[in-house]
C-alpha cells in the first residue's frame, strides 16, 4: 500500500514544532522565568518548564493524529478509485 506524503502545511508544522520546543527550552529563554514568583505554589521556572513540556506533547499528538488521518483518507480514496477502475 502506497501512502501519500502529508500535506505541506502538516509537514511544515512537523518541522517547526521541535525547533520551537528547542527554542523554548534553551537556557537564554528559560532564564527569563527565573523569578521569585510562584504559580500554584510552584516556582515560575518549574511551571514554565512543565507547561512547555505538556504543550509540546499535546501539539505533537494532535499533529501525529492529523498526519495519520490524512494518510488514511488518502489511502481510502485511492483504494476506492482503483476499485472503480478495475470494475470498468
PDB file of C-alpha atoms in Angstrom:
ATOM      1  CA  UNK A   1       0.000   0.000   0.000  1.00  0.00           C
ATOM      2  CA  UNK A   2       1.468   3.327  -1.050  1.00  0.00           C
ATOM      3  CA  UNK A   3       0.834   6.219   1.273  1.00  0.00           C
ATOM      4  CA  UNK A   4       0.865   9.734   0.052  1.00  0.00           C
ATOM      5  CA  UNK A   5       3.056  12.262   1.843  1.00  0.00           C
ATOM      6  CA  UNK A   6       1.391  14.582   4.340  1.00  0.00           C
ATOM      7  CA  UNK A   7       0.182  17.963   3.182  1.00  0.00           C
ATOM      8  CA  UNK A   8       2.841  20.695   3.042  1.00  0.00           C
ATOM      9  CA  UNK A   9       1.261  22.530   5.986  1.00  0.00           C
ATOM     10  CA  UNK A  10       1.397  19.435   8.196  1.00  0.00           C
ATOM     11  CA  UNK A  11       4.927  18.680   7.055  1.00  0.00           C
ATOM     12  CA  UNK A  12       5.981  22.244   7.883  1.00  0.00           C
ATOM     13  CA  UNK A  13       4.316  22.029  11.297  1.00  0.00           C
ATOM     14  CA  UNK A  14       6.150  18.752  11.963  1.00  0.00           C
ATOM     15  CA  UNK A  15       9.435  20.533  11.243  1.00  0.00           C
ATOM     16  CA  UNK A  16       8.648  23.702  13.194  1.00  0.00           C
ATOM     17  CA  UNK A  17       7.367  22.026  16.375  1.00  0.00           C
ATOM     18  CA  UNK A  18      10.701  20.526  17.541  1.00  0.00           C
ATOM     19  CA  UNK A  19      12.548  23.719  16.594  1.00  0.00           C
ATOM     20  CA  UNK A  20      10.048  25.771  18.612  1.00  0.00           C
ATOM     21  CA  UNK A  21      10.443  23.349  21.533  1.00  0.00           C
ATOM     22  CA  UNK A  22      14.197  23.629  21.353  1.00  0.00           C
ATOM     23  CA  UNK A  23      13.979  27.423  21.377  1.00  0.00           C
ATOM     24  CA  UNK A  24      11.541  27.480  24.301  1.00  0.00           C
ATOM     25  CA  UNK A  25      13.729  25.137  26.375  1.00  0.00           C
ATOM     26  CA  UNK A  26      17.098  26.794  25.711  1.00  0.00           C
ATOM     27  CA  UNK A  27      18.812  28.420  28.695  1.00  0.00           C
ATOM     28  CA  UNK A  28      18.528  32.014  27.395  1.00  0.00           C
ATOM     29  CA  UNK A  29      14.750  31.650  27.144  1.00  0.00           C
ATOM     30  CA  UNK A  30      14.404  29.767  30.427  1.00  0.00           C
ATOM     31  CA  UNK A  31      16.356  32.415  32.331  1.00  0.00           C
ATOM     32  CA  UNK A  32      13.557  34.882  31.561  1.00  0.00           C
ATOM     33  CA  UNK A  33      11.459  32.918  34.059  1.00  0.00           C
ATOM     34  CA  UNK A  34      13.966  32.791  36.931  1.00  0.00           C
ATOM     35  CA  UNK A  35      11.976  34.968  39.307  1.00  0.00           C
ATOM     36  CA  UNK A  36      10.813  34.652  42.870  1.00  0.00           C
ATOM     37  CA  UNK A  37       7.193  34.398  41.713  1.00  0.00           C
ATOM     38  CA  UNK A  38       5.121  31.293  42.329  1.00  0.00           C
ATOM     39  CA  UNK A  39       2.311  29.758  40.288  1.00  0.00           C
ATOM     40  CA  UNK A  40       0.061  27.416  42.268  1.00  0.00           C
ATOM     41  CA  UNK A  41       2.827  27.030  44.836  1.00  0.00           C
ATOM     42  CA  UNK A  42       5.479  26.171  42.246  1.00  0.00           C
ATOM     43  CA  UNK A  43       8.368  28.408  41.276  1.00  0.00           C
ATOM     44  CA  UNK A  44       7.694  30.171  37.969  1.00  0.00           C
ATOM     45  CA  UNK A  45      10.529  28.366  36.162  1.00  0.00           C
ATOM     46  CA  UNK A  46       9.152  24.935  37.126  1.00  0.00           C
ATOM     47  CA  UNK A  47       5.654  25.894  35.983  1.00  0.00           C
ATOM     48  CA  UNK A  48       7.136  27.203  32.716  1.00  0.00           C
ATOM     49  CA  UNK A  49       9.180  24.064  32.031  1.00  0.00           C
ATOM     50  CA  UNK A  50       6.318  21.666  32.717  1.00  0.00           C
ATOM     51  CA  UNK A  51       3.859  23.890  30.850  1.00  0.00           C
ATOM     52  CA  UNK A  52       6.034  23.979  27.740  1.00  0.00           C
ATOM     53  CA  UNK A  53       6.642  20.241  28.021  1.00  0.00           C
ATOM     54  CA  UNK A  54       2.918  19.447  28.229  1.00  0.00           C
ATOM     55  CA  UNK A  55       2.037  21.822  25.372  1.00  0.00           C
ATOM     56  CA  UNK A  56       4.704  20.246  23.143  1.00  0.00           C
ATOM     57  CA  UNK A  57       3.395  16.746  23.881  1.00  0.00           C
ATOM     58  CA  UNK A  58      -0.205  17.725  23.153  1.00  0.00           C
ATOM     59  CA  UNK A  59       0.765  19.518  19.931  1.00  0.00           C
ATOM     60  CA  UNK A  60       2.839  16.531  18.784  1.00  0.00           C
ATOM     61  CA  UNK A  61      -0.070  14.162  19.482  1.00  0.00           C
ATOM     62  CA  UNK A  62      -2.515  16.360  17.565  1.00  0.00           C
ATOM     63  CA  UNK A  63      -0.070  16.705  14.706  1.00  0.00           C
ATOM     64  CA  UNK A  64       0.520  12.939  14.560  1.00  0.00           C
ATOM     65  CA  UNK A  65      -3.231  12.335  14.536  1.00  0.00           C
ATOM     66  CA  UNK A  66      -3.730  14.837  11.689  1.00  0.00           C
ATOM     67  CA  UNK A  67      -0.945  13.257   9.649  1.00  0.00           C
ATOM     68  CA  UNK A  68      -2.349   9.753  10.237  1.00  0.00           C
ATOM     69  CA  UNK A  69      -5.858  10.930   9.328  1.00  0.00           C
ATOM     70  CA  UNK A  70      -4.526  12.402   6.092  1.00  0.00           C
ATOM     71  CA  UNK A  71      -2.789   9.129   5.251  1.00  0.00           C
ATOM     72  CA  UNK A  72      -5.938   7.112   5.921  1.00  0.00           C
ATOM     73  CA  UNK A  73      -8.131   9.489   3.922  1.00  0.00           C
ATOM     74  CA  UNK A  74      -5.732   9.421   1.000  1.00  0.00           C
ATOM     75  CA  UNK A  75      -5.453   5.629   1.132  1.00  0.00           C
ATOM     76  CA  UNK A  76      -9.217   5.004   1.170  1.00  0.00           C
ATOM     77  CA  UNK A  77      -9.834   7.447  -1.663  1.00  0.00           C
ATOM     78  CA  UNK A  78      -7.083   5.826  -3.734  1.00  0.00           C
ATOM     79  CA  UNK A  79      -8.389   2.311  -2.981  1.00  0.00           C
ATOM     80  CA  UNK A  80     -11.923   3.369  -3.950  1.00  0.00           C
ATOM     81  CA  UNK A  81     -10.615   4.879  -7.181  1.00  0.00           C
ATOM     82  CA  UNK A  82      -8.565   1.759  -8.006  1.00  0.00           C
ATOM     83  CA  UNK A  83     -11.594  -0.457  -7.325  1.00  0.00           C
ATOM     84  CA  UNK A  84     -13.735   1.655  -9.648  1.00  0.00           C
ATOM     85  CA  UNK A  85     -11.105   1.459 -12.399  1.00  0.00           C
ATOM     86  CA  UNK A  86     -10.887  -2.324 -12.028  1.00  0.00           C
ATOM     87  CA  UNK A  87     -14.667  -2.648 -12.320  1.00  0.00           C
ATOM     88  CA  UNK A  88     -14.749  -0.778 -15.618  1.00  0.00           C
TER      89      UNK A  88
END
